[in-house]
Amino acid sequence: MTEKQDDTRVAATSGEKTPKTARGRRTLRQLLDAAAEEFGEKGFHEASISQITQRAGVAIGSFYTYFDSKEEVFTALVRDVSAQVRDFVAPRISAQANQLDAEREGQQAFLEFARLHKEIYRIVDEAEFVDPATYREHYTSTARRIAARLDAAYERGEISEGSSEIRAWALMGMNVFLGLRFGVWGDDYTPEEVARVGGELIARGMDPARS
């Protein structure tokens, strides 16, 4: 994780509580990582601020330096999870020569991330009820990024014509449920195997030669 990416993630806190020093950013990172463990294991209602700070290895006063409540750290965590997924997947996508390969590689990268961070499903699912606005933004912001790259790929002649918004939500839905089945519930196929099949499905639907 680069410092620039770290700054982007910690910006999930309110402006006046965004850390100004490297030490502050490290403390906030510890709190968010600890919150991911706590919420991921216990769920929002059973999780506690005291356990988050204990997991983080910081004084409880440090928590209130950055957050006012359990709800606030949860909201920051959902935004942080979104940023982590983006930062993990985006370089893999941008390294590909064309968009069909990029979507397959992005799918594989997401599956790998899901296996490493299985708690994200519980955290994001609970956000629908704890903070519906942030839950919706988690998905809509992802869909906007996908749609933008599909628009650019169409202009380059790499994919067939079609609604980039509808396709973006379809691609995201595929990734989410493949990640759930083959990243969280089981590992009977490798991410490469899953992405190969998923990539074939994507390519056959968006290959410009088939228009």
CSV table of C-alpha atoms in Angstrom, one decimal:
chain,number,residue,atom,x,y,z
A,1,MET,CA,0.0,0.0,0.0
A,2,THR,CA,1.4,3.3,-1.0
A,3,GLU,CA,1.2,6.5,1.1
A,4,LYS,CA,-1.0,8.0,-1.5
A,5,GLN,CA,-3.4,5.1,-1.3
A,6,ASP,CA,-3.2,5.2,2.5
A,7,ASP,CA,-4.2,8.9,2.5
A,8,THR,CA,-7.1,8.2,0.2
A,9,ARG,CA,-8.4,5.6,2.6
A,10,VAL,CA,-8.0,7.5,5.8
A,11,ALA,CA,-9.9,10.4,4.2
A,12,ALA,CA,-13.0,8.3,5.1
A,13,THR,CA,-13.0,10.1,8.5
A,14,SER,CA,-14.5,13.6,8.8
A,15,GLY,CA,-12.3,16.5,7.7
A,16,GLU,CA,-11.3,17.8,11.1
A,17,LYS,CA,-10.4,14.2,12.2
A,18,THR,CA,-8.2,13.3,9.3
A,19,PRO,CA,-4.7,12.6,10.7
A,20,LYS,CA,-2.1,15.1,9.7
A,21,THR,CA,1.0,13.0,10.6
A,22,ALA,CA,2.4,9.6,9.6
A,23,ARG,CA,1.9,8.4,13.2
A,24,GLY,CA,-1.7,9.4,13.1
A,25,ARG,CA,-2.3,7.6,9.8
A,26,ARG,CA,-0.7,4.5,11.3
A,27,THR,CA,-3.0,4.6,14.3
A,28,LEU,CA,-6.1,5.1,12.1
A,29,ARG,CA,-5.0,2.2,9.9
A,30,GLN,CA,-4.7,0.0,13.1
A,31,LEU,CA,-8.2,1.1,14.2
A,32,LEU,CA,-9.7,0.3,10.8
A,33,ASP,CA,-8.0,-3.0,10.5
A,34,ALA,CA,-9.1,-3.9,14.0
A,35,ALA,CA,-12.6,-2.8,13.2
A,36,ALA,CA,-12.7,-5.1,10.2
A,37,GLU,CA,-11.8,-8.0,12.4
A,38,GLU,CA,-14.3,-7.1,15.1
A,39,PHE,CA,-17.2,-6.4,12.8
A,40,GLY,CA,-16.3,-9.3,10.6
A,41,GLU,CA,-16.3,-11.8,13.4
A,42,LYS,CA,-19.2,-10.4,15.6
A,43,GLY,CA,-21.3,-8.2,13.3
A,44,PHE,CA,-22.2,-4.6,14.0
A,45,HIS,CA,-24.5,-5.1,17.0
A,46,GLU,CA,-22.2,-7.4,19.0
A,47,ALA,CA,-19.0,-5.5,18.2
A,48,SER,CA,-17.7,-3.0,20.7
A,49,ILE,CA,-15.4,0.0,20.7
A,50,SER,CA,-13.4,-1.4,23.6
A,51,GLN,CA,-12.7,-4.6,21.7
A,52,ILE,CA,-11.7,-2.6,18.6
A,53,THR,CA,-9.1,-0.6,20.5
A,54,GLN,CA,-7.9,-3.7,22.3
A,55,ARG,CA,-7.4,-5.5,18.9
A,56,ALA,CA,-5.7,-2.3,17.6
A,57,GLY,CA,-3.4,-2.1,20.6
A,58,VAL,CA,-4.2,1.5,21.3
A,59,ALA,CA,-5.8,3.4,24.1
A,60,ILE,CA,-9.6,4.0,23.9
A,61,GLY,CA,-9.0,7.7,23.8
A,62,SER,CA,-7.2,7.2,20.4
A,63,PHE,CA,-10.5,5.9,19.0
A,64,TYR,CA,-12.3,9.1,19.9
A,65,THR,CA,-9.5,11.1,18.3
A,66,TYR,CA,-10.9,9.9,14.9
A,67,PHE,CA,-14.4,8.6,15.5
A,68,ASP,CA,-17.4,9.7,17.6
A,69,SER,CA,-19.2,6.4,17.7
A,70,LYS,CA,-19.4,2.8,16.6
A,71,GLU,CA,-21.6,3.9,13.8
A,72,GLU,CA,-19.0,6.3,12.5
A,73,VAL,CA,-16.2,3.8,12.5
A,74,PHE,CA,-18.4,1.4,10.7
A,75,THR,CA,-19.2,3.9,8.0
A,76,ALA,CA,-15.5,4.7,7.6
A,77,LEU,CA,-14.7,1.0,7.4
A,78,VAL,CA,-17.2,0.4,4.6
A,79,ARG,CA,-15.5,3.3,2.6
A,80,ASP,CA,-12.1,1.8,3.5
A,81,VAL,CA,-13.1,-1.6,2.2
A,82,SER,CA,-14.3,0.0,-1.1
A,83,ALA,CA,-10.9,1.7,-1.4
A,84,GLN,CA,-9.0,-1.4,-0.6
A,85,VAL,CA,-10.8,-3.4,-3.3
A,86,ARG,CA,-10.3,-0.6,-5.8
A,87,ASP,CA,-6.6,-0.3,-5.0
A,88,PHE,CA,-6.1,-4.1,-5.2
A,89,VAL,CA,-7.9,-4.6,-8.5
A,90,ALA,CA,-7.2,-1.5,-10.5
A,91,PRO,CA,-3.5,-2.1,-11.2
A,92,ARG,CA,-4.2,-5.6,-12.5
A,93,ILE,CA,-6.9,-4.2,-14.8
A,94,SER,CA,-4.7,-1.4,-16.1
A,95,ALA,CA,-1.9,-3.7,-16.9
A,96,GLN,CA,-3.9,-5.6,-19.6
A,97,ALA,CA,-3.7,-5.0,-23.3
A,98,ASN,CA,-7.4,-4.9,-24.0
A,99,GLN,CA,-10.7,-4.7,-22.1
A,100,LEU,CA,-11.8,-8.3,-22.4
A,101,ASP,CA,-8.5,-9.4,-20.8
A,102,ALA,CA,-8.8,-6.6,-18.2
A,103,GLU,CA,-12.3,-7.7,-17.1
A,104,ARG,CA,-11.1,-11.3,-16.7
A,105,GLU,CA,-8.0,-10.2,-14.8
A,106,GLY,CA,-10.2,-7.9,-12.6
A,107,GLN,CA,-12.5,-10.8,-11.8
A,108,GLN,CA,-9.5,-12.9,-10.8
A,109,ALA,CA,-8.1,-10.1,-8.6
A,110,PHE,CA,-11.4,-9.6,-6.8
A,111,LEU,CA,-11.6,-13.4,-6.1
A,112,GLU,CA,-8.1,-13.3,-4.7
A,113,PHE,CA,-9.0,-10.3,-2.5
A,114,ALA,CA,-12.2,-12.0,-1.3
A,115,ARG,CA,-10.2,-15.0,-0.2
A,116,LEU,CA,-7.8,-12.8,1.8
A,117,HIS,CA,-10.6,-10.7,3.3
A,118,LYS,CA,-13.7,-12.8,3.7
A,119,GLU,CA,-15.0,-10.4,6.3
A,120,ILE,CA,-15.9,-7.9,3.7
A,121,TYR,CA,-19.1,-9.7,2.8
A,122,ARG,CA,-20.5,-9.5,6.3
A,123,ILE,CA,-19.4,-5.9,6.7
A,124,VAL,CA,-20.9,-4.7,3.4
A,125,ASP,CA,-24.1,-6.7,3.8
A,126,GLU,CA,-24.7,-5.2,7.3
A,127,ALA,CA,-24.1,-1.7,5.9
A,128,GLU,CA,-27.5,-2.0,4.1
A,129,PHE,CA,-29.1,-1.7,7.5
A,130,VAL,CA,-26.6,0.2,9.5
A,131,ASP,CA,-25.8,2.9,6.9
A,132,PRO,CA,-27.9,2.5,3.8
A,133,ALA,CA,-26.5,5.6,2.0
A,134,THR,CA,-22.9,4.3,2.3
A,135,TYR,CA,-24.0,0.8,1.3
A,136,ARG,CA,-25.5,2.2,-1.9
A,137,GLU,CA,-22.5,4.4,-2.6
A,138,HIS,CA,-20.2,1.3,-2.2
A,139,TYR,CA,-21.9,-0.3,-5.2
A,140,THR,CA,-22.8,2.8,-7.3
A,141,SER,CA,-19.3,4.1,-7.2
A,142,THR,CA,-17.9,0.8,-8.3
A,143,ALA,CA,-20.5,0.6,-11.1
A,144,ARG,CA,-19.5,4.1,-12.2
A,145,ARG,CA,-15.8,3.1,-12.5
A,146,ILE,CA,-16.7,0.0,-14.5
A,147,ALA,CA,-19.0,1.9,-16.8
A,148,ALA,CA,-16.3,4.5,-17.5
A,149,ARG,CA,-13.8,1.9,-18.5
A,150,LEU,CA,-16.4,0.2,-20.7
A,151,ASP,CA,-17.2,3.4,-22.4
A,152,ALA,CA,-13.5,4.0,-23.1
A,153,ALA,CA,-13.1,0.4,-24.4
A,154,TYR,CA,-16.0,0.8,-26.8
A,155,GLU,CA,-14.4,4.0,-28.2
A,156,ARG,CA,-11.2,2.0,-28.8
A,157,GLY,CA,-13.2,-0.7,-30.6
A,158,GLU,CA,-12.4,-3.4,-28.0
A,159,ILE,CA,-16.0,-4.3,-27.1
A,160,SER,CA,-19.4,-4.3,-28.8
A,161,GLU,CA,-22.0,-1.5,-28.4
A,162,GLY,CA,-24.3,-1.7,-25.4
A,163,SER,CA,-25.4,0.1,-22.3
A,164,SER,CA,-22.3,0.6,-20.2
A,165,GLU,CA,-24.4,1.1,-17.0
A,166,ILE,CA,-26.3,-2.1,-17.4
A,167,ARG,CA,-23.2,-4.0,-18.3
A,168,ALA,CA,-21.3,-2.5,-15.3
A,169,TRP,CA,-24.0,-3.7,-12.8
A,170,ALA,CA,-24.0,-7.1,-14.5
A,171,LEU,CA,-20.2,-7.5,-14.3
A,172,MET,CA,-20.2,-6.3,-10.7
A,173,GLY,CA,-23.0,-8.8,-9.8
A,174,MET,CA,-21.0,-11.6,-11.4
A,175,ASN,CA,-17.9,-10.7,-9.4
A,176,VAL,CA,-19.7,-10.3,-6.1
A,177,PHE,CA,-21.4,-13.7,-6.3
A,178,LEU,CA,-18.4,-15.5,-7.7
A,179,GLY,CA,-16.4,-14.1,-4.9
A,180,LEU,CA,-19.0,-15.2,-2.4
A,181,ARG,CA,-19.2,-18.8,-3.8
A,182,PHE,CA,-15.5,-19.4,-4.7
A,183,GLY,CA,-13.8,-16.9,-2.3
A,184,VAL,CA,-15.8,-17.1,0.9
A,185,TRP,CA,-17.9,-20.3,0.9
A,186,GLY,CA,-15.3,-22.6,-0.8
A,187,ASP,CA,-12.0,-22.8,-2.6
A,188,ASP,CA,-12.7,-25.9,-4.8
A,189,TYR,CA,-11.6,-23.9,-7.8
A,190,THR,CA,-8.7,-21.6,-8.1
A,191,PRO,CA,-9.3,-17.9,-8.9
A,192,GLU,CA,-7.6,-18.5,-12.2
A,193,GLU,CA,-10.1,-21.3,-13.1
A,194,VAL,CA,-13.1,-19.3,-12.1
A,195,ALA,CA,-11.9,-16.2,-13.9
A,196,ARG,CA,-11.2,-18.2,-17.1
A,197,VAL,CA,-14.8,-19.4,-17.2
A,198,GLY,CA,-16.1,-16.0,-16.2
A,199,GLY,CA,-13.9,-14.3,-18.7
A,200,GLU,CA,-15.2,-16.5,-21.5
A,201,LEU,CA,-18.7,-15.6,-20.6
A,202,ILE,CA,-17.8,-11.9,-20.7
A,203,ALA,CA,-15.9,-12.1,-23.9
A,204,ARG,CA,-18.7,-13.9,-25.8
A,205,GLY,CA,-21.1,-11.3,-24.8
A,206,MET,CA,-19.0,-8.2,-25.5
A,207,ASP,CA,-16.7,-9.3,-28.3
A,208,PRO,CA,-17.2,-6.7,-31.1
A,209,ALA,CA,-16.7,-9.4,-33.8
A,210,ARG,CA,-20.0,-11.0,-32.7
A,211,SER,CA,-22.1,-7.8,-33.1
